Amino acid sequence: MSQLRVLVGCKRVIDYAVKVRVKPDKTGVVKEGVKHSMNPFDEIALEEAVRLKEKQVASEVIAVSCGPQACQETLRTALAMGADRALHVEVSGSEYEGLLPLGVAKILAALVKKEEANLVVLGKQAIDDDCNQTGQMLAALLDWPQATFASAVSVEGEGLAVTREVDGGLENVRLSLPAVVTADLRLNEPRYATLPNIMKSKKKPLAQMTPGDLGVDINPSLTVLSVEDPPVREAGSKVEDVDQLIAKLKDSGVF
Amino acid sequence: MSLRRHVLRVYKQILYLARDWPEGYVVLRDRAKRAFLINREETDLRKIETLIGRAEFVVKEIEALYMLKKYRTLKRRYYKE
């Protein structure tokens, strides 16, 4: 089988451990001075690609990130985890605010053609917007088969055998290459980007470009009207005895 | 590599990991510093090598701890079982 060239998406998101706060003017969440890191599902996707390379199935692993200059830190992490080279598609300011899964999917589709990749592995969703759309849209744009929510991936003949997590069980699918795979939580345990590897990653190539260079239009097709906090849980109250409890339950219509 | 450099390298690795320590960078840095200072007078090469081995083990443990913490948080957030 011909060797795979794997493209992996690495989104820079607010770190999973940070408590996210909504801006007072409801236009979004506070991002300034907040710790960012690679989307955990993308780490899993990258780990899977690196393992394919270690099994000599893949010849090259290319990490991609779309966003502001700071995304290069995320890409360094990706290189430290084992990607061979990185591509940074620079989108900043208001353009980045309005960047939607469709825009990213178009950028990735253009890169797939440019880099002649034949497998794309993405995280199933990002933990900031929770869209869960990019992989599906990319597969549609490229007209490639897709396996979403993958919890196991193996190479079988000229294609891939993928186990998918579906409601109430697992689904085994076989798909021909080229293909798009999106990673679920249980696919693997990603390795840690260690300090020595971060240092070594600085020698690996990182190319920069803009959506314009790729001939991609990323104008948003929808606008965010407002971002709001989830409702606060109301405080409970103590009851003195069983009679009061029953009265209260009757009042609230539960009983 | 000289043992001195080896010790410094593993100490730096711990400092790097300390940036993600849940209770803050300073907490882990101080703990690591104390632990390293206890053995500052050690001159037996064999013993120093054993101690470096222990520090490297701790580094691996902290990495594993971080990955597990992330996995558990995501599991709680996205999977209701």
Short mmCIF file of C-alpha atoms in Angstrom, two decimals:
data_model
loop_
_atom_site.label_atom_id
_atom_site.label_comp_id
_atom_site.label_asym_id
_atom_site.label_seq_id
_atom_site.Cartn_x
_atom_site.Cartn_y
_atom_site.Cartn_z
CA MET A 1 0.00 0.00 0.00
CA SER A 2 1.19 3.47 -0.78
CA GLN A 3 2.39 5.38 2.25
CA LEU A 4 -0.02 7.75 3.92
CA ARG A 5 0.50 11.46 4.18
CA VAL A 6 -1.50 12.49 7.20
CA LEU A 7 -2.84 15.97 7.86
CA VAL A 8 -3.82 16.71 11.46
CA GLY A 9 -5.81 19.70 12.71
CA CYS A 10 -4.55 21.31 15.92
CA LYS A 11 -6.82 23.99 17.29
CA ARG A 12 -5.60 26.39 19.94
CA VAL A 13 -8.30 26.63 22.59
CA ILE A 14 -8.65 27.92 26.14
CA ASP A 15 -7.10 25.28 28.40
CA TYR A 16 -9.52 22.67 29.70
CA ALA A 17 -8.68 23.49 33.32
CA VAL A 18 -9.53 27.21 33.02
CA LYS A 19 -12.87 28.46 34.29
CA VAL A 20 -14.30 30.26 31.27
CA ARG A 21 -15.85 33.69 31.86
CA VAL A 22 -18.29 35.50 29.59
CA LYS A 23 -17.42 39.10 28.70
CA PRO A 24 -19.74 41.68 30.30
CA ASP A 25 -20.87 42.92 26.86
CA LYS A 26 -21.87 39.34 25.90
CA THR A 27 -19.83 39.34 22.68
CA GLY A 28 -17.82 36.30 23.66
CA VAL A 29 -15.63 34.87 26.39
CA VAL A 30 -12.56 36.39 28.04
CA LYS A 31 -9.48 35.18 26.16
CA GLU A 32 -6.88 37.74 27.20
CA GLY A 33 -4.41 36.57 29.81
CA VAL A 34 -6.00 33.12 29.88
CA LYS A 35 -3.99 29.95 29.48
CA HIS A 36 -4.42 28.31 26.08
CA SER A 37 -3.39 24.87 24.90
CA MET A 38 -4.06 22.37 22.16
CA ASN A 39 -7.62 21.06 21.93
CA PRO A 40 -7.50 17.71 23.80
CA PHE A 41 -9.37 15.88 21.03
CA ASP A 42 -6.81 17.17 18.53
CA GLU A 43 -4.05 15.81 20.77
CA ILE A 44 -5.72 12.42 20.47
CA ALA A 45 -5.96 12.82 16.68
CA LEU A 46 -2.30 13.78 16.49
CA GLU A 47 -1.26 10.87 18.70
CA GLU A 48 -3.07 8.48 16.36
CA ALA A 49 -1.29 9.98 13.33
CA VAL A 50 2.09 9.73 15.06
CA ARG A 51 1.39 6.09 15.95
CA LEU A 52 0.57 5.38 12.30
CA LYS A 53 3.93 6.83 11.44
CA GLU A 54 5.67 4.73 14.08
CA LYS A 55 4.02 1.66 12.57
CA GLN A 56 5.51 2.76 9.22
CA VAL A 57 2.04 3.12 7.74
CA ALA A 58 2.29 6.87 7.40
CA SER A 59 5.25 8.55 5.78
CA GLU A 60 4.62 12.06 7.03
CA VAL A 61 2.51 13.78 9.66
CA ILE A 62 1.65 17.42 9.00
CA ALA A 63 0.08 19.53 11.77
CA VAL A 64 -2.15 22.45 10.78
CA SER A 65 -3.53 25.30 12.84
CA CYS A 66 -5.67 28.25 11.75
CA GLY A 67 -5.61 31.35 13.90
CA PRO A 68 -3.48 34.16 15.29
CA GLN A 69 0.31 34.17 15.71
CA ALA A 70 -0.01 32.44 19.10
CA CYS A 71 -1.14 29.26 17.31
CA GLN A 72 2.51 28.64 16.56
CA GLU A 73 2.97 27.62 20.21
CA THR A 74 0.29 24.98 19.71
CA LEU A 75 2.07 23.84 16.56
CA ARG A 76 5.37 23.59 18.47
CA THR A 77 3.61 21.29 20.91
CA ALA A 78 2.37 19.26 17.95
CA LEU A 79 5.90 19.03 16.57
CA ALA A 80 7.17 18.01 20.00
CA MET A 81 4.58 15.23 20.12
CA GLY A 82 5.90 13.84 16.84
CA ALA A 83 4.54 15.74 13.83
CA ASP A 84 7.13 16.15 11.07
CA ARG A 85 6.26 19.67 10.06
CA ALA A 86 3.66 22.31 10.71
CA LEU A 87 1.54 24.71 8.68
CA HIS A 88 0.21 27.88 10.23
CA VAL A 89 -2.65 29.55 8.41
CA GLU A 90 -2.74 33.01 9.87
CA VAL A 91 -6.19 34.39 10.61
CA SER A 92 -6.34 37.19 13.16
CA GLY A 93 -8.49 39.94 14.60
CA SER A 94 -12.13 40.14 13.59
CA GLU A 95 -11.59 37.53 10.87
CA TYR A 96 -10.57 35.02 13.54
CA GLU A 97 -13.57 35.94 15.69
CA GLY A 98 -15.82 35.04 12.79
CA LEU A 99 -13.94 31.91 11.71
CA LEU A 100 -16.40 29.03 11.54
CA PRO A 101 -16.03 25.28 10.94
CA LEU A 102 -16.92 25.82 7.27
CA GLY A 103 -14.06 28.30 6.87
CA VAL A 104 -11.62 25.92 8.53
CA ALA A 105 -12.89 23.00 6.43
CA LYS A 106 -12.30 25.03 3.26
CA ILE A 107 -8.77 25.89 4.38
CA LEU A 108 -8.07 22.25 5.22
CA ALA A 109 -9.49 21.12 1.86
CA ALA A 110 -7.14 23.52 0.06
CA LEU A 111 -4.19 22.26 2.13
CA VAL A 112 -5.06 18.62 1.47
CA LYS A 113 -4.81 19.32 -2.27
CA LYS A 114 -1.64 21.37 -1.90
CA GLU A 115 0.12 18.80 0.30
CA GLU A 116 -1.36 15.77 -1.50
CA ALA A 117 -2.46 14.32 1.81
CA ASN A 118 -4.53 11.13 1.71
CA LEU A 119 -5.67 10.93 5.31
CA VAL A 120 -6.97 13.71 7.54
CA VAL A 121 -7.30 13.09 11.26
CA LEU A 122 -9.11 15.70 13.34
CA GLY A 123 -10.47 15.90 16.85
CA LYS A 124 -14.20 15.18 16.84
CA GLN A 125 -14.85 18.64 18.25
CA ALA A 126 -13.08 21.51 19.96
CA ILE A 127 -13.69 22.10 23.63
CA ASP A 128 -14.31 25.84 23.13
CA ASP A 129 -17.17 26.04 20.60
CA ASP A 130 -18.11 22.32 20.68
CA CYS A 131 -19.18 22.55 17.05
CA ASN A 132 -18.37 18.99 15.92
CA GLN A 133 -18.66 20.03 12.26
CA THR A 134 -15.23 20.55 10.72
CA GLY A 135 -14.46 16.90 9.96
CA GLN A 136 -17.87 16.26 8.45
CA MET A 137 -17.75 19.42 6.33
CA LEU A 138 -14.23 18.62 5.14
CA ALA A 139 -15.26 15.13 4.06
CA ALA A 140 -18.16 16.64 2.12
CA LEU A 141 -16.00 19.30 0.45
CA LEU A 142 -13.42 16.70 -0.62
CA ASP A 143 -16.06 14.06 -1.36
CA TRP A 144 -14.07 11.57 0.76
CA PRO A 145 -15.44 8.87 3.05
CA GLN A 146 -15.49 9.77 6.74
CA ALA A 147 -15.38 7.94 10.04
CA THR A 148 -16.38 10.20 12.92
CA PHE A 149 -16.01 9.50 16.68
CA ALA A 150 -13.31 6.90 16.08
CA SER A 151 -12.28 4.81 19.07
CA ALA A 152 -10.00 2.45 17.13
CA VAL A 153 -8.27 2.79 13.78
CA SER A 154 -6.30 0.17 11.88
CA VAL A 155 -5.09 -0.24 8.34
CA GLU A 156 -6.76 -3.05 6.43
CA GLY A 157 -5.63 -3.79 2.90
CA GLU A 158 -6.00 -0.64 0.85
CA GLY A 159 -8.27 1.07 3.36
CA LEU A 160 -8.98 1.67 7.02
CA ALA A 161 -11.00 -0.27 9.55
CA VAL A 162 -12.48 2.09 12.11
CA THR A 163 -14.50 1.44 15.23
CA ARG A 164 -16.93 4.28 15.89
CA GLU A 165 -18.59 5.26 19.14
CA VAL A 166 -22.32 5.50 18.55
CA ASP A 167 -25.25 5.77 20.94
CA GLY A 168 -25.38 2.62 23.02
CA GLY A 169 -22.48 0.80 21.43
CA LEU A 170 -19.80 0.56 18.81
CA GLU A 171 -20.00 0.49 15.04
CA ASN A 172 -17.31 -1.08 12.86
CA VAL A 173 -16.82 0.49 9.46
CA ARG A 174 -14.38 -0.03 6.64
CA LEU A 175 -13.47 2.84 4.38
CA SER A 176 -11.32 3.34 1.33
CA LEU A 177 -8.57 5.91 1.19
CA PRO A 178 -8.30 8.86 1.00
CA ALA A 179 -10.49 9.49 4.04
CA VAL A 180 -11.31 11.77 6.96
CA VAL A 181 -11.27 10.39 10.52
CA THR A 182 -12.31 12.29 13.65
CA ALA A 183 -11.03 11.14 17.03
CA ASP A 184 -13.12 10.35 20.08
CA LEU A 185 -11.83 10.41 23.65
CA ARG A 186 -11.07 6.69 23.92
CA LEU A 187 -9.03 6.36 20.73
CA ASN A 188 -5.69 6.52 22.57
CA GLU A 189 -3.81 8.20 25.40
CA PRO A 190 -1.77 11.02 23.91
CA ARG A 191 1.85 11.37 24.98
CA TYR A 192 3.12 14.38 26.85
CA ALA A 193 5.12 17.01 24.98
CA THR A 194 8.27 16.84 27.09
CA LEU A 195 10.72 19.68 27.53
CA PRO A 196 13.55 18.07 25.51
CA ASN A 197 11.12 17.41 22.65
CA ILE A 198 9.80 20.99 22.78
CA MET A 199 13.42 22.13 22.38
CA LYS A 200 13.99 19.79 19.45
CA SER A 201 10.73 20.88 17.83
CA LYS A 202 12.18 24.35 17.31
CA LYS A 203 14.35 22.87 14.56
CA LYS A 204 11.41 21.37 12.69
CA PRO A 205 9.94 23.34 9.77
CA LEU A 206 6.91 25.56 10.33
CA ALA A 207 5.44 27.26 7.25
CA GLN A 208 3.18 30.28 7.39
CA MET A 209 0.45 31.29 4.98
CA THR A 210 -2.88 33.10 4.82
CA PRO A 211 -6.29 31.93 3.61
CA GLY A 212 -5.76 34.31 0.66
CA ASP A 213 -2.60 32.40 -0.36
CA LEU A 214 -4.74 29.27 -0.55
CA GLY A 215 -7.51 31.04 -2.46
CA VAL A 216 -10.03 30.43 0.30
CA ASP A 217 -12.85 32.77 1.27
CA ILE A 218 -13.56 32.54 4.99
CA ASN A 219 -16.31 35.12 5.29
CA PRO A 220 -18.64 33.91 8.03
CA SER A 221 -22.08 32.69 7.03
CA LEU A 222 -23.55 33.47 10.43
CA THR A 223 -23.10 36.02 13.18
CA VAL A 224 -23.01 35.45 16.92
CA LEU A 225 -25.77 37.53 18.51
CA SER A 226 -24.83 37.06 22.14
CA VAL A 227 -22.92 34.73 24.43
CA GLU A 228 -24.43 34.14 27.86
CA ASP A 229 -23.63 32.30 31.06
CA PRO A 230 -25.53 29.11 31.76
CA PRO A 231 -28.34 29.64 34.30
CA VAL A 232 -27.17 29.61 37.90
CA ARG A 233 -28.49 26.78 40.03
CA GLU A 234 -31.01 28.11 42.54
CA ALA A 235 -30.33 27.73 46.23
CA GLY A 236 -32.25 25.00 48.05
CA SER A 237 -34.03 25.31 51.40
CA LYS A 238 -34.25 23.16 54.50
CA VAL A 239 -37.55 21.77 55.76
CA GLU A 240 -38.35 21.10 59.41
CA ASP A 241 -40.34 17.88 59.13
CA VAL A 242 -42.04 15.47 56.78
CA ASP A 243 -45.33 17.39 56.70
CA GLN A 244 -43.57 20.52 55.53
CA LEU A 245 -41.70 18.51 52.93
CA ILE A 246 -44.92 17.05 51.54
CA ALA A 247 -46.55 20.50 51.54
CA LYS A 248 -43.60 21.93 49.62
CA LEU A 249 -43.59 19.09 47.13
CA LYS A 250 -47.32 19.57 46.55
CA ASP A 251 -46.74 23.30 46.06
CA SER A 252 -44.10 22.72 43.43
CA GLY A 253 -46.30 20.22 41.66
CA VAL A 254 -43.88 17.29 42.02
CA PHE A 255 -46.17 15.29 44.24
CA MET B 1 26.97 13.69 29.92
CA SER B 2 28.35 14.75 33.28
CA LEU B 3 26.21 13.94 36.29
CA ARG B 4 25.94 17.60 37.15
CA ARG B 5 24.34 18.36 33.81
CA HIS B 6 22.12 15.33 34.17
CA VAL B 7 20.85 16.56 37.53
CA LEU B 8 20.21 20.06 36.15
CA ARG B 9 18.36 18.64 33.17
CA VAL B 10 15.94 16.61 35.24
CA TYR B 11 15.44 19.57 37.61
CA LYS B 12 14.55 21.77 34.63
CA GLN B 13 12.10 19.14 33.44
CA ILE B 14 10.35 19.34 36.78
CA LEU B 15 10.27 23.14 36.61
CA TYR B 16 8.73 22.87 33.15
CA LEU B 17 6.04 20.54 34.50
CA ALA B 18 5.48 22.86 37.44
CA ARG B 19 3.93 25.40 35.07
CA ASP B 20 0.87 23.18 34.88
CA TRP B 21 0.79 22.20 38.56
CA PRO B 22 -2.78 22.63 39.86
CA GLU B 23 -1.74 24.48 43.02
CA GLY B 24 0.59 26.77 41.11
CA TYR B 25 4.13 26.84 39.78
CA VAL B 26 5.71 27.96 43.06
CA VAL B 27 4.35 25.01 45.04
CA LEU B 28 5.96 22.33 42.92
CA ARG B 29 9.12 24.37 42.36
CA ASP B 30 9.67 24.74 46.10
CA ARG B 31 8.96 21.10 46.74
CA ALA B 32 11.39 20.02 44.03
CA LYS B 33 14.01 22.42 45.31
CA ARG B 34 13.73 21.08 48.83
CA ALA B 35 13.96 17.52 47.61
CA PHE B 36 17.06 18.27 45.55
CA LEU B 37 18.72 20.22 48.35
CA ILE B 38 18.40 17.32 50.79
CA ASN B 39 20.94 15.42 48.69
CA ARG B 40 23.21 18.32 47.77
CA GLU B 41 26.14 16.88 49.75
CA GLU B 42 25.97 13.51 48.03
CA THR B 43 29.29 12.58 46.42
CA ASP B 44 28.90 8.85 45.79
CA LEU B 45 28.45 8.59 42.00
CA ARG B 46 26.36 5.43 42.26
CA LYS B 47 23.98 7.07 44.69
CA ILE B 48 23.67 10.19 42.55
CA GLU B 49 22.71 8.03 39.61
CA THR B 50 20.03 6.31 41.69
CA LEU B 51 18.71 9.70 42.80
CA ILE B 52 18.56 10.93 39.20
CA GLY B 53 16.64 7.77 38.36
CA ARG B 54 14.17 8.62 41.09
CA ALA B 55 13.74 12.18 39.79
CA GLU B 56 13.12 10.84 36.30
CA PHE B 57 10.52 8.49 37.71
CA VAL B 58 8.80 11.45 39.38
CA VAL B 59 8.79 13.32 36.05
CA LYS B 60 7.04 10.37 34.39
CA GLU B 61 4.56 10.20 37.25
CA ILE B 62 3.67 13.89 36.97
CA GLU B 63 3.19 13.56 33.19
CA ALA B 64 0.91 10.57 33.73
CA LEU B 65 -0.99 12.48 36.40
CA TYR B 66 -1.63 15.40 34.05
CA MET B 67 -2.85 13.17 31.24
CA LEU B 68 -5.15 11.28 33.59
CA LYS B 69 -6.55 14.49 35.03
CA LYS B 70 -7.31 15.78 31.54
CA TYR B 71 -8.90 12.49 30.49
CA ARG B 72 -11.11 12.38 33.57
CA THR B 73 -12.22 16.00 33.24
CA LEU B 74 -13.20 15.49 29.61
CA LYS B 75 -14.95 12.26 30.38
CA ARG B 76 -17.00 13.94 33.07
CA ARG B 77 -17.82 16.89 30.84
CA TYR B 78 -18.75 15.08 27.64
CA TYR B 79 -19.86 11.58 28.56
CA LYS B 80 -22.77 10.91 30.88
CA GLU B 81 -22.69 7.30 31.98
#
